[in-house]
Amino acid sequence: MSKTIGIFGGAFDPVHYGHTESIFNLQKKINFKKIHIIPCSIPVLKDALIAKPNERLKMLEMAFKEYPDVLIDDREITKGGISYTFETLKSIKKDYPEEKHFSFIMGLDAFLNFKNWKNWTEILEMCSIIILQRPNYNLPENLYIEFKNSITKDVEEFLKSHGKILFTNISFIDISSSQLREDFKSKHFNKDKIDQSVISYIENNVLYSK
């Protein structure tokens, strides 16, 4: 099976099992050479972040420490300011001049807003997209029709060229970082939703308490 370089960006404020288990299950289905986990410095289409960049990086390192071929990539944080996906993709592709296939991993919520992303058509030219579907949620008909020539369910077909969109049917834990922050604030969080080492880090550094 052909290999691909995975890119999974986000705020990760905080990282949770919805993130880690999705990557774990994707690795069983798709032959990744490497997966870059890239926390943003400043989110483009979301509210301001709570945890500092170095804190989010540390939590990611803890959460993914046992995952093979996963790299916690700090390029957007090091760059500072707003980073657009098409810029980050260009930067990563320069690191792999011999690689032919790149896969950008995103949740369905993000994909529903994809046409508002800066240079979204250029993104599809530079990579293919893997969509992590929320349980019991179907793609709106207008989006399905619009991207029907790009959507595939076949992994081998997906890996042949860029511009493809693969909707996954892997096990996906439906967790919201924003809800977790509220849970930590009220001290009623579910320990089954987040890695214990990350919980300890959050508590020791008094994150999300206000």
Tab-separated table of C-alpha atoms in Angstrom, residues 2-204:
chain	number	residue	atom	x	y	z
A	2	SER	CA	1.182	3.503	-0.815
A	3	LYS	CA	2.283	5.737	2.037
A	4	THR	CA	1.250	9.278	2.887
A	5	ILE	CA	2.401	12.085	5.169
A	6	GLY	CA	-0.397	13.041	7.561
A	7	ILE	CA	-1.004	16.552	8.877
A	8	PHE	CA	-3.368	17.076	11.816
A	9	GLY	CA	-3.721	20.662	12.948
A	10	GLY	CA	-5.792	22.247	15.659
A	11	ALA	CA	-5.929	24.248	18.856
A	12	PHE	CA	-5.638	21.200	21.159
A	13	ASP	CA	-6.805	23.294	24.095
A	14	PRO	CA	-6.637	20.710	25.595
A	15	VAL	CA	-5.766	17.550	23.648
A	16	HIS	CA	-8.118	14.664	24.512
A	17	TYR	CA	-9.010	11.092	23.567
A	18	GLY	CA	-11.094	12.319	20.648
A	19	HIS	CA	-7.797	13.454	19.096
A	20	THR	CA	-5.534	10.587	20.129
A	21	GLU	CA	-7.944	7.714	19.454
A	22	SER	CA	-8.775	9.121	16.013
A	23	ILE	CA	-5.091	9.085	15.076
A	24	PHE	CA	-4.634	5.606	16.585
A	25	ASN	CA	-7.508	4.205	14.516
A	26	LEU	CA	-6.432	6.039	11.367
A	27	GLN	CA	-2.982	4.470	11.656
A	28	LYS	CA	-4.611	1.034	11.510
A	29	LYS	CA	-6.474	1.912	8.314
A	30	ILE	CA	-4.028	4.094	6.373
A	31	ASN	CA	-0.318	3.572	5.810
A	32	PHE	CA	1.205	6.795	7.145
A	33	LYS	CA	4.926	7.370	6.834
A	34	LYS	CA	4.628	10.128	9.449
A	35	ILE	CA	1.840	12.168	11.052
A	36	HIS	CA	2.569	15.780	12.000
A	37	ILE	CA	0.445	17.038	14.908
A	38	ILE	CA	0.501	20.835	14.565
A	39	PRO	CA	-0.934	23.097	17.269
A	40	CYS	CA	-1.765	26.565	15.991
A	41	SER	CA	-0.340	29.723	17.483
A	42	ILE	CA	-3.516	31.769	16.998
A	43	PRO	CA	-6.733	30.155	15.683
A	44	VAL	CA	-8.191	31.745	12.563
A	45	LEU	CA	-11.866	30.859	12.997
A	46	LYS	CA	-12.126	30.103	16.722
A	47	ASP	CA	-12.190	31.969	20.010
A	48	ALA	CA	-8.977	32.899	21.811
A	49	LEU	CA	-7.008	30.061	23.387
A	50	ILE	CA	-6.681	29.511	27.137
A	51	ALA	CA	-3.500	27.442	27.520
A	52	LYS	CA	-0.204	28.987	26.432
A	53	PRO	CA	1.584	27.584	23.360
A	54	ASN	CA	4.256	25.800	25.406
A	55	GLU	CA	1.534	24.277	27.618
A	56	ARG	CA	-0.389	22.913	24.655
A	57	LEU	CA	2.827	21.498	23.191
A	58	LYS	CA	3.650	19.780	26.470
A	59	MET	CA	0.184	18.239	26.718
A	60	LEU	CA	0.458	16.966	23.132
A	61	GLU	CA	3.836	15.389	23.862
A	62	MET	CA	2.320	13.594	26.857
A	63	ALA	CA	-0.796	12.436	25.026
A	64	PHE	CA	1.039	11.072	21.965
A	65	LYS	CA	4.198	9.781	23.662
A	66	GLU	CA	3.436	6.113	22.860
A	67	TYR	CA	2.342	6.684	19.265
A	68	PRO	CA	4.713	5.466	16.527
A	69	ASP	CA	5.477	7.762	13.605
A	70	VAL	CA	3.759	10.760	15.236
A	71	LEU	CA	5.669	14.045	15.364
A	72	ILE	CA	4.572	16.988	17.509
A	73	ASP	CA	5.347	19.840	15.131
A	74	ASP	CA	5.785	23.346	16.586
A	75	ARG	CA	6.310	25.248	13.314
A	76	GLU	CA	3.139	27.360	13.595
A	77	ILE	CA	3.865	28.242	17.220
A	78	THR	CA	7.488	29.070	16.379
A	79	LYS	CA	6.317	31.248	13.480
A	80	GLY	CA	3.815	33.055	15.709
A	81	GLY	CA	0.707	34.920	14.642
A	82	ILE	CA	-1.869	33.444	12.297
A	83	SER	CA	-0.789	30.554	10.091
A	84	TYR	CA	-2.969	29.517	7.181
A	85	THR	CA	-3.198	25.848	6.238
A	86	PHE	CA	-1.984	26.347	2.686
A	87	GLU	CA	1.167	28.046	4.037
A	88	THR	CA	1.821	25.239	6.518
A	89	LEU	CA	1.347	22.623	3.800
A	90	LYS	CA	3.911	24.357	1.605
A	91	SER	CA	6.361	24.379	4.518
A	92	ILE	CA	5.867	20.668	5.271
A	93	LYS	CA	6.181	19.652	1.625
A	94	LYS	CA	9.587	21.318	1.518
A	95	ASP	CA	10.652	18.935	4.312
A	96	TYR	CA	9.719	15.927	2.157
A	97	PRO	CA	10.869	16.693	-1.394
A	98	GLU	CA	10.727	13.009	-2.386
A	99	GLU	CA	7.232	12.320	-1.028
A	100	LYS	CA	4.312	12.345	-3.453
A	101	HIS	CA	1.253	12.186	-1.196
A	102	PHE	CA	0.105	14.311	1.741
A	103	SER	CA	-3.099	13.935	3.758
A	104	PHE	CA	-4.662	16.734	5.772
A	105	ILE	CA	-6.793	15.384	8.635
A	106	MET	CA	-9.758	17.404	9.869
A	107	GLY	CA	-13.056	16.986	11.687
A	108	LEU	CA	-16.396	17.256	9.941
A	109	ASP	CA	-17.166	20.531	11.736
A	110	ALA	CA	-14.068	22.087	10.169
A	111	PHE	CA	-14.894	20.691	6.730
A	112	LEU	CA	-18.357	22.245	6.823
A	113	ASN	CA	-16.549	25.601	6.911
A	114	PHE	CA	-13.804	24.576	4.477
A	115	LYS	CA	-14.856	26.920	1.667
A	116	ASN	CA	-14.219	29.871	3.984
A	117	TRP	CA	-10.576	28.855	4.445
A	118	LYS	CA	-7.963	31.012	2.775
A	119	ASN	CA	-6.941	29.502	-0.605
A	120	TRP	CA	-9.022	26.360	-0.028
A	121	THR	CA	-8.788	25.270	-3.665
A	122	GLU	CA	-4.990	25.444	-3.432
A	123	ILE	CA	-5.131	23.203	-0.356
A	124	LEU	CA	-6.930	20.518	-2.374
A	125	GLU	CA	-4.274	20.774	-5.062
A	126	MET	CA	-1.483	20.208	-2.520
A	127	CYS	CA	-2.990	17.320	-0.575
A	128	SER	CA	-5.957	15.053	-0.052
A	129	ILE	CA	-8.273	15.372	2.941
A	130	ILE	CA	-9.328	12.848	5.568
A	131	ILE	CA	-12.578	13.731	7.352
A	132	LEU	CA	-13.174	12.501	10.897
A	133	GLN	CA	-16.945	12.180	11.083
A	134	ARG	CA	-18.858	12.769	14.276
A	135	PRO	CA	-21.091	9.813	15.212
A	136	ASN	CA	-24.536	9.780	13.559
A	137	TYR	CA	-23.861	12.891	11.480
A	138	ASN	CA	-24.209	12.970	7.697
A	139	LEU	CA	-22.717	15.456	5.262
A	140	PRO	CA	-25.231	18.091	4.089
A	141	GLU	CA	-26.510	17.224	0.615
A	142	ASN	CA	-25.279	20.459	-0.995
A	143	LEU	CA	-21.690	19.823	0.131
A	144	TYR	CA	-21.826	16.189	-0.958
A	145	ILE	CA	-22.949	17.254	-4.426
A	146	GLU	CA	-20.336	20.006	-4.641
A	147	PHE	CA	-17.439	17.693	-3.757
A	148	LYS	CA	-18.862	14.504	-5.291
A	149	ASN	CA	-16.018	14.179	-7.813
A	150	SER	CA	-13.456	14.310	-5.010
A	151	ILE	CA	-15.133	12.064	-2.420
A	152	THR	CA	-14.053	8.431	-2.234
A	153	LYS	CA	-14.469	5.564	0.219
A	154	ASP	CA	-11.562	3.570	-1.191
A	155	VAL	CA	-8.225	4.083	0.596
A	156	GLU	CA	-6.095	2.955	-2.362
A	157	GLU	CA	-7.942	5.354	-4.660
A	158	PHE	CA	-7.487	8.102	-2.082
A	159	LEU	CA	-3.716	7.544	-1.995
A	160	LYS	CA	-3.231	7.695	-5.771
A	161	SER	CA	-3.427	11.463	-6.159
A	162	HIS	CA	-4.204	14.722	-4.408
A	163	GLY	CA	-7.592	16.400	-4.443
A	164	LYS	CA	-9.393	13.405	-2.921
A	165	ILE	CA	-11.640	13.495	0.161
A	166	LEU	CA	-11.949	10.394	2.328
A	167	PHE	CA	-14.727	10.147	4.906
A	168	THR	CA	-13.678	7.744	7.629
A	169	ASN	CA	-15.874	5.248	9.411
A	170	ILE	CA	-13.327	4.622	12.138
A	171	SER	CA	-14.223	4.653	15.803
A	172	PHE	CA	-14.422	8.300	16.854
A	173	ILE	CA	-14.891	9.528	20.411
A	174	ASP	CA	-17.176	12.556	20.363
A	175	ILE	CA	-15.477	14.984	22.770
A	176	SER	CA	-15.331	18.780	22.715
A	177	SER	CA	-12.296	20.688	24.026
A	178	SER	CA	-14.555	23.612	24.908
A	179	GLN	CA	-16.772	21.345	27.007
A	180	LEU	CA	-13.698	19.864	28.701
A	181	ARG	CA	-12.538	23.361	29.650
A	182	GLU	CA	-15.919	24.030	31.238
A	183	ASP	CA	-15.742	20.681	33.025
A	184	PHE	CA	-12.315	21.505	34.464
A	185	LYS	CA	-13.569	24.910	35.540
A	186	SER	CA	-16.457	23.323	37.451
A	187	LYS	CA	-14.270	20.433	38.647
A	188	HIS	CA	-16.739	17.892	37.244
A	189	PHE	CA	-14.629	16.505	34.403
A	190	ASN	CA	-14.767	12.913	33.159
A	191	LYS	CA	-11.365	11.237	33.534
A	192	ASP	CA	-12.279	8.794	30.755
A	193	LYS	CA	-12.060	11.573	28.155
A	194	ILE	CA	-8.459	12.678	28.618
A	195	ASP	CA	-5.065	11.107	29.285
A	196	GLN	CA	-4.166	10.892	32.984
A	197	SER	CA	-0.771	12.535	32.462
A	198	VAL	CA	-2.516	15.460	30.745
A	199	ILE	CA	-5.014	15.713	33.611
A	200	SER	CA	-2.146	15.869	36.103
A	201	TYR	CA	-0.405	18.557	34.039
A	202	ILE	CA	-3.595	20.628	33.876
A	203	GLU	CA	-4.152	20.346	37.618
A	204	ASN	CA	-0.521	21.023	38.547
